[in-house]
Amino acid sequence: MAHRRYSPLDRVLGRIDDLDATNLAILARRLERERDLMETVLDTLREGVIVLSHDGSIDYANLAAQHLLGMNEAAVSGANLRKLSPDLAKVLELPVEAEALTREVEVRYPESRVLHLHLARVGASSDVERTRRVAVLSDITAERVQTEDRIETERIDSIVALAAGVAHEVGNPLNAIGIHLQLLQREAEKLGDTPAAQKVRKAAEVCQSEIKRLDGIVRDFLGAVKPTPPNLVDTDLVAVVAESMNLLKDQLQQLGVRVAVDVSEDIPLILADRNQVKQALFNVMKNALEAMDRGGDIFINFSVDDEWVILAVKDTGVGIEADKLTRVFDAYYTTKESGGGLGMLILLRILRAHGGMVDIQSTPNVGTTVTLRFPLKHRRVRTLDAPKA
Ligand code: ADP
Ligand code: MG
C-alpha cells in the first residue's frame, strides 16, 4: 500500500532473508503481538468488520460482526458466509465494476436489523484469487425505529389537530342551524293544518334528522381521532372480536364472505379499552370486507408468544401493491370512492395507546393480513411498575 507508515517492524521485515532462527522466532512473536493488538482494537469497535476472501469464505470477523451473525468465532472463521447468512452474503456482493459501495441494508437473520454498510475491495486487483472484500457494518436499527416513530407521531398529531379544528368549525354553525330550525318549526305549528304548513313541517323534520346525522358524524370523528387515553380494564379479546364481527353481520352475509375464527390456545385477558379495541377491529374487518366485494374468506387467528397476544386478520381480497403499502396508515389515504381514509390511522392510534403494534402484509390479488399485537398483561404491568424499582 502506498501510504503505509514506515515502522521499525517494516525495517526488520525488509531484512527478513538475513535473519537467523532466533531472530525469526523473535520476529514471529512480535508479529503475533501486533496481530493481537489489532484484533483487540477491532473487537472494541461497535461496527462489525468482516473480511471475505474472493470465494466468499470468512477470513476475519470481529466481535461485533460475530454478534451480528449470531455466532462465535469458531463457527465463523473459515466458514462460507452464504451458509451462515444467505441474507448478508447477498448484501455483501460487490459488483465487478465497483471498488466500494455504501448503503443501508436490512437483514433478517438472526434478527431483523437495519445496517449501514460500507463495502470495499482490497488487495491486488490483477490477481482475483487474492482480492478480498472488507465490510464495515453499523447497526442503525434503533435510530431508524426512533426516527420512524417520531415522524409518525408528528404526522398523527398534526392531522388530529387539523381534524379537530375542522370538526369544531363545523360544529358551531351546525348548532346554530339546529336552533333556528327549531324556531322555524315552532312558527310552523302556529300555521294550522294547511297543506303548505304540513309541507314546511315535513321539510323541517327532514332537516332536523340530517343535522342530527351530521352532528353524529362530527362527534364520532372527534371521538375517534382525539387522543382519548384508553380506559384499561381486563378484556377478553376473543369476545371483542365477536362483537365487532356482529356489527358487520349483515354486510358479511350480503357479500358472501365467510369468517373462520381460530382460537387454538388459551388467550389470556389483556388490559384494554373495550370500546376502542372494538373500533380498531371494526376498522380492520371493514377493510377486509371492502377488499372482497365478490365474496371471499376472512381468517381470524389468535396466538400468544412471550410478549404479545397476537391477532391476525387475513382476507382473500384485492390486496395492496408494495408501493402503496406504506401509505395505508396515512391520514385521508384511500383508494375507495366513498372512503374516508382514516380507518387505518385510527387503528394505529388505538394500538399505540395500548402499548401494542400493527403491521400489514399484502400480495396483490391474493390478499392482506393485518396483525395486531397487544402486550401481555404481566408484561405491561412490569413496564408500568419499572420506575419504582
Ligand atoms: P378507507 O377504508 O376509508 O379507504 P382506511 O384507512 O381504512 O381508509 O384504509 C386505507 C386504504 O388502505 C384503503 O383505501 C385500501 O386501499 C387499503 N387497505 C386497507 N386494508 C385493506 C385490505 N384488507 N385489503 C386491501 N386494501 C386495504
Ligand atoms: Mg377503512
XYZ file of C-alpha atoms and ligand atoms in Angstrom:
417
model
C 0.000 0.000 0.000
C 1.265 3.421 -0.935
C 0.820 5.328 2.298
C 1.695 2.811 4.939
C 3.725 4.214 7.804
C 7.288 3.068 7.872
C 7.762 1.306 11.191
C 10.742 -0.452 12.787
C 8.892 -3.669 12.056
C 8.966 -2.897 8.341
C 12.685 -2.370 8.581
C 13.135 -5.800 10.120
C 10.795 -7.359 7.578
C 12.893 -5.778 4.830
C 15.896 -7.749 6.074
C 13.991 -10.971 6.670
C 16.306 -13.011 4.473
C 19.270 -12.091 6.710
C 17.653 -13.222 9.962
C 18.737 -16.344 11.810
C 16.371 -18.761 13.537
C 16.443 -16.949 16.895
C 15.694 -13.599 15.350
C 12.973 -15.120 13.189
C 11.329 -16.529 16.318
C 11.532 -13.107 17.972
C 10.014 -11.571 14.877
C 7.208 -14.124 14.796
C 6.346 -13.382 18.429
C 6.392 -9.689 17.690
C 4.078 -10.149 14.717
C 1.782 -12.198 16.880
C 1.628 -9.406 19.449
C 0.905 -6.884 16.706
C -1.872 -9.077 15.428
C -3.349 -9.486 18.916
C -3.276 -5.726 19.358
C -5.057 -5.211 16.036
C -7.690 -7.758 16.931
C -8.225 -6.199 20.329
C -8.640 -2.819 18.683
C -11.067 -4.227 16.112
C -13.009 -6.019 18.839
C -13.629 -2.768 20.711
C -15.382 -1.320 17.668
C -19.135 -1.181 17.740
C -19.097 -1.627 13.976
C -18.937 -5.128 12.607
C -15.907 -5.777 10.421
C -15.896 -8.759 8.094
C -13.173 -9.711 5.661
C -14.204 -12.087 2.900
C -11.914 -13.898 0.554
C -12.750 -13.982 -3.138
C -14.812 -17.177 -2.807
C -16.991 -15.794 -0.036
C -15.404 -17.558 2.915
C -14.865 -15.524 6.038
C -11.217 -14.623 6.646
C -11.935 -12.499 9.607
C -14.876 -11.233 11.642
C -14.508 -9.013 14.671
C -16.600 -9.414 17.820
C -19.343 -7.044 16.676
C -19.635 -8.918 13.391
C -19.891 -12.216 15.257
C -22.767 -10.723 17.217
C -24.446 -9.584 14.052
C -24.143 -13.096 12.689
C -25.256 -14.558 15.999
C -22.227 -16.842 16.127
C -18.959 -17.300 17.952
C -15.519 -17.060 16.475
C -15.056 -20.800 15.965
C -18.227 -21.064 13.923
C -17.418 -18.021 11.864
C -13.785 -18.366 10.850
C -13.257 -20.038 7.526
C -16.967 -20.720 7.062
C -18.703 -19.638 3.931
C -20.888 -16.627 4.614
C -23.533 -17.924 2.248
C -24.116 -20.841 4.609
C -24.186 -18.742 7.770
C -26.343 -15.939 6.472
C -27.560 -16.004 2.886
C -29.112 -12.601 3.501
C -25.871 -10.991 4.466
C -23.870 -12.822 1.798
C -26.133 -11.356 -0.826
C -25.823 -7.906 0.632
C -22.036 -8.143 0.671
C -21.755 -8.877 -3.021
C -19.786 -6.196 -4.772
C -20.446 -5.673 -8.471
C -17.271 -6.266 -10.523
C -17.254 -2.731 -11.788
C -17.409 -1.274 -8.276
C -14.464 -0.797 -5.955
C -16.554 0.238 -2.976
C -20.111 0.994 -2.006
C -22.086 2.405 0.874
C -25.718 1.784 1.575
C -28.379 0.873 4.066
C -29.442 -2.724 4.142
C -31.919 -4.831 6.026
C -31.075 -8.302 7.195
C -33.481 -10.727 8.724
C -31.153 -13.276 10.174
C -30.517 -13.987 13.016
C -32.552 -10.905 13.881
C -34.286 -8.259 11.865
C -31.917 -5.304 11.652
C -31.156 -2.240 9.624
C -27.458 -1.899 8.909
C -25.359 0.772 7.397
C -22.858 -0.955 5.147
C -19.583 0.183 3.747
C -18.011 -2.348 1.445
C -14.655 -2.157 -0.290
C -12.426 -4.367 -2.384
C -8.842 -4.672 -1.207
C -5.756 -6.475 -2.415
C -4.204 -6.964 -5.829
C -6.867 -6.423 -8.466
C -4.740 -8.221 -11.055
C -4.857 -11.395 -9.020
C -8.531 -12.257 -8.487
C -7.736 -15.053 -6.050
C -6.088 -12.588 -3.733
C -8.669 -9.851 -3.716
C -10.791 -9.576 -0.637
C -13.828 -7.658 0.395
C -13.896 -5.709 3.619
C -17.290 -4.887 5.039
C -17.899 -2.417 7.843
C -21.397 -2.746 9.261
C -23.039 -0.381 11.738
C -26.295 -1.332 13.351
C -28.717 1.566 12.906
C -31.888 -0.324 13.769
C -32.607 1.678 16.908
C -32.099 5.047 15.223
C -34.229 4.012 12.322
C -37.085 2.874 14.540
C -36.877 6.039 16.613
C -36.976 8.315 13.591
C -39.877 6.454 12.091
C -41.769 6.613 15.359
C -41.136 10.303 15.680
C -42.217 11.092 12.140
C -45.332 9.041 12.611
C -46.249 10.651 15.928
C -45.752 14.099 14.467
C -47.815 13.237 11.459
C -50.640 11.886 13.582
C -50.549 14.834 15.960
C -50.741 17.407 13.204
C -53.554 15.620 11.457
C -55.508 15.288 14.685
C -55.083 18.988 15.428
C -56.270 19.834 11.939
C -59.198 17.461 12.029
C -60.292 18.585 15.474
C -60.171 22.192 14.270
C -62.294 21.476 11.232
C -64.799 19.457 13.217
C -65.090 22.263 15.727
C -65.678 24.797 12.957
C -68.385 22.608 11.502
C -69.979 22.037 14.907
C -70.744 25.691 15.620
C -72.791 26.558 12.546
C -74.469 23.187 12.860
C -75.669 24.154 16.309
C -76.940 27.490 15.057
C -78.811 25.834 12.191
C -80.416 23.440 14.648
C -81.647 26.246 16.884
C -83.051 28.255 14.018
C -84.748 25.208 12.650
C -86.483 24.724 15.978
C -87.727 28.317 15.801
C -88.975 27.640 12.300
C -90.795 24.515 13.457
C -92.435 26.415 16.292
C -93.677 29.062 13.840
C -94.951 26.338 11.522
C -97.058 24.882 14.379
C -98.936 28.180 14.512
C -99.889 27.951 10.815
C -102.514 25.332 11.497
C -103.137 22.332 9.275
C -102.999 23.751 5.760
C -101.139 21.618 3.178
C -98.470 24.341 2.939
C -97.900 24.239 6.694
C -97.645 20.443 6.608
C -95.024 20.656 3.879
C -92.989 23.125 5.899
C -93.155 20.915 8.964
C -92.157 17.849 6.989
C -89.183 19.644 5.430
C -88.073 20.928 8.826
C -88.223 17.398 10.230
C -86.011 16.085 7.448
C -83.562 18.903 8.088
C -83.513 18.116 11.803
C -82.735 14.464 11.249
C -79.979 15.331 8.771
C -78.469 17.755 11.250
C -78.541 15.033 13.866
C -76.769 12.741 11.473
C -74.108 15.310 10.662
C -73.668 16.062 14.321
C -73.217 12.369 14.986
C -70.579 12.093 12.273
C -68.652 15.042 13.658
C -68.860 13.694 17.190
C -67.804 10.171 16.177
C -64.989 11.597 14.184
C -63.715 13.736 17.023
C -64.063 10.822 19.384
C -62.077 8.616 17.056
C -59.172 10.894 16.296
C -58.847 12.777 19.557
C -56.267 11.115 21.733
C -58.549 9.884 24.469
C -56.421 7.827 26.845
C -57.741 4.273 26.923
C -59.564 3.145 29.999
C -57.651 -0.081 30.576
C -59.509 -2.969 32.134
C -59.298 -6.742 31.873
C -60.634 -7.546 28.456
C -61.393 -10.741 26.605
C -60.088 -10.069 23.115
C -61.875 -13.075 21.673
C -65.204 -11.702 22.851
C -64.474 -8.252 21.483
C -63.711 -9.743 18.083
C -67.067 -11.465 18.124
C -68.779 -8.178 18.980
C -67.201 -6.196 16.174
C -67.953 -9.019 13.787
C -71.543 -8.852 14.867
C -71.697 -5.199 13.820
C -70.777 -6.261 10.292
C -73.012 -9.322 10.218
C -75.372 -8.034 7.529
C -72.650 -6.859 5.218
C -70.754 -10.124 5.618
C -73.846 -12.020 4.606
C -74.689 -9.760 1.680
C -71.222 -10.055 0.198
C -70.985 -13.789 0.810
C -67.898 -13.506 2.952
C -67.112 -16.440 5.217
C -65.365 -15.895 8.518
C -63.248 -18.534 10.226
C -62.018 -17.892 13.737
C -59.133 -19.946 15.056
C -58.567 -19.868 18.802
C -56.470 -22.966 19.278
C -54.854 -21.915 22.534
C -55.926 -20.174 25.715
C -55.881 -16.462 25.091
C -55.203 -14.546 28.293
C -57.128 -11.393 29.146
C -55.470 -8.197 28.018
C -55.567 -4.738 29.550
C -57.609 -2.769 27.100
C -60.310 -0.234 26.468
C -63.080 -2.395 25.144
C -64.720 0.276 23.013
C -61.505 1.417 21.442
C -60.427 -2.115 20.620
C -63.836 -2.808 19.176
C -63.469 0.215 16.957
C -59.975 -0.884 15.897
C -61.160 -4.360 14.965
C -64.189 -2.990 13.217
C -61.902 -0.868 11.025
C -59.755 -3.872 10.134
C -62.679 -6.132 9.314
C -64.486 -3.471 7.355
C -61.414 -3.023 5.168
C -61.186 -6.773 4.716
C -64.824 -6.849 3.647
C -64.447 -3.961 1.269
C -61.493 -5.686 -0.347
C -63.727 -8.652 -1.229
C -66.779 -7.308 -2.974
C -67.175 -10.594 -4.796
C -67.057 -12.803 -1.732
C -64.148 -14.494 -0.050
C -62.794 -15.526 3.311
C -61.678 -13.829 6.439
C -59.432 -15.878 8.702
C -59.039 -14.650 12.225
C -56.247 -16.209 14.204
C -55.351 -15.721 17.845
C -51.990 -16.641 19.311
C -49.691 -15.801 22.198
C -45.924 -15.509 22.441
C -43.578 -14.341 25.236
C -44.582 -10.739 24.842
C -47.817 -10.386 22.952
C -51.329 -11.537 22.394
C -51.409 -11.633 18.615
C -54.472 -11.276 16.462
C -54.110 -11.772 12.736
C -56.906 -10.889 10.345
C -56.333 -12.331 6.915
C -58.506 -11.728 3.899
C -58.592 -13.068 0.367
C -59.268 -9.686 -1.160
C -57.724 -7.488 -3.821
C -54.536 -6.901 -1.842
C -52.281 -3.873 -1.869
C -49.311 -3.202 -4.115
C -45.958 -2.876 -2.371
C -45.533 0.814 -3.137
C -48.958 1.617 -1.692
C -48.488 -0.452 1.423
C -46.518 2.257 3.205
C -49.344 4.724 2.686
C -52.249 2.860 4.226
C -51.656 4.465 7.630
C -51.584 7.963 6.153
C -54.454 10.227 7.091
C -57.005 10.526 4.299
C -55.266 7.943 2.146
C -57.981 5.957 0.452
C -58.470 4.052 -2.786
C -62.231 3.886 -2.343
C -64.753 6.180 -3.915
C -66.529 6.850 -0.659
C -63.615 6.110 1.645
C -62.609 8.406 4.460
C -59.042 7.208 4.677
C -58.948 7.368 8.465
C -59.641 3.762 9.452
C -56.060 2.542 9.481
C -54.793 5.694 11.178
C -57.328 5.284 13.959
C -56.370 1.618 14.269
C -52.718 2.607 14.638
C -53.519 5.243 17.237
C -55.576 2.849 19.301
C -52.962 0.107 19.214
C -50.224 2.553 20.168
C -52.265 3.829 23.090
C -52.453 0.216 24.263
C -48.700 -0.284 24.002
C -49.296 -2.539 21.024
C -48.281 -2.694 17.382
C -49.870 -3.126 13.986
C -48.392 -4.475 10.834
C -49.818 -5.205 7.446
C -48.672 -7.592 4.749
C -50.241 -7.957 1.381
C -49.997 -9.594 -2.001
C -51.982 -8.054 -4.851
C -54.835 -10.312 -5.982
C -54.140 -12.778 -3.173
C -54.989 -10.948 -0.005
C -53.963 -8.993 3.012
C -53.073 -9.842 6.584
C -53.311 -7.245 9.298
C -51.644 -8.288 12.548
C -52.424 -6.629 15.851
C -50.195 -7.157 18.868
C -51.358 -6.371 22.383
C -48.837 -6.551 25.221
C -49.306 -9.431 27.619
C -50.796 -8.209 30.845
C -47.932 -9.181 33.142
C -45.511 -7.538 30.793
C -47.410 -4.315 30.706
C -47.700 -4.260 34.473
C -43.972 -4.793 34.733
C -43.223 -1.869 32.417
C -45.573 0.333 34.366
C -44.006 -0.707 37.661
C -40.466 -0.278 36.446
C -39.766 3.293 37.706
C -40.349 2.244 41.342
C -37.685 -0.417 41.245
P -60.691 3.657 3.834
O -61.121 2.271 4.192
O -61.688 4.678 4.193
O -60.213 3.787 2.433
P -58.501 3.065 5.611
O -57.569 3.939 6.372
O -59.307 2.110 6.402
O -59.420 4.033 4.752
O -57.679 2.262 4.530
C -56.845 2.982 3.646
C -56.593 2.202 2.373
O -55.784 1.068 2.658
C -57.818 1.652 1.697
O -58.445 2.583 0.872
C -57.228 0.481 0.905
O -56.668 0.928 -0.296
C -56.109 -0.006 1.773
N -56.483 -1.189 2.572
C -56.610 -1.264 3.916
N -56.946 -2.518 4.300
C -57.018 -3.250 3.187
C -57.314 -4.642 2.904
N -57.620 -5.525 3.886
N -57.260 -5.061 1.621
C -56.957 -4.193 0.616
N -56.678 -2.887 0.816
C -56.706 -2.412 2.071
Mg -61.387 1.567 6.143
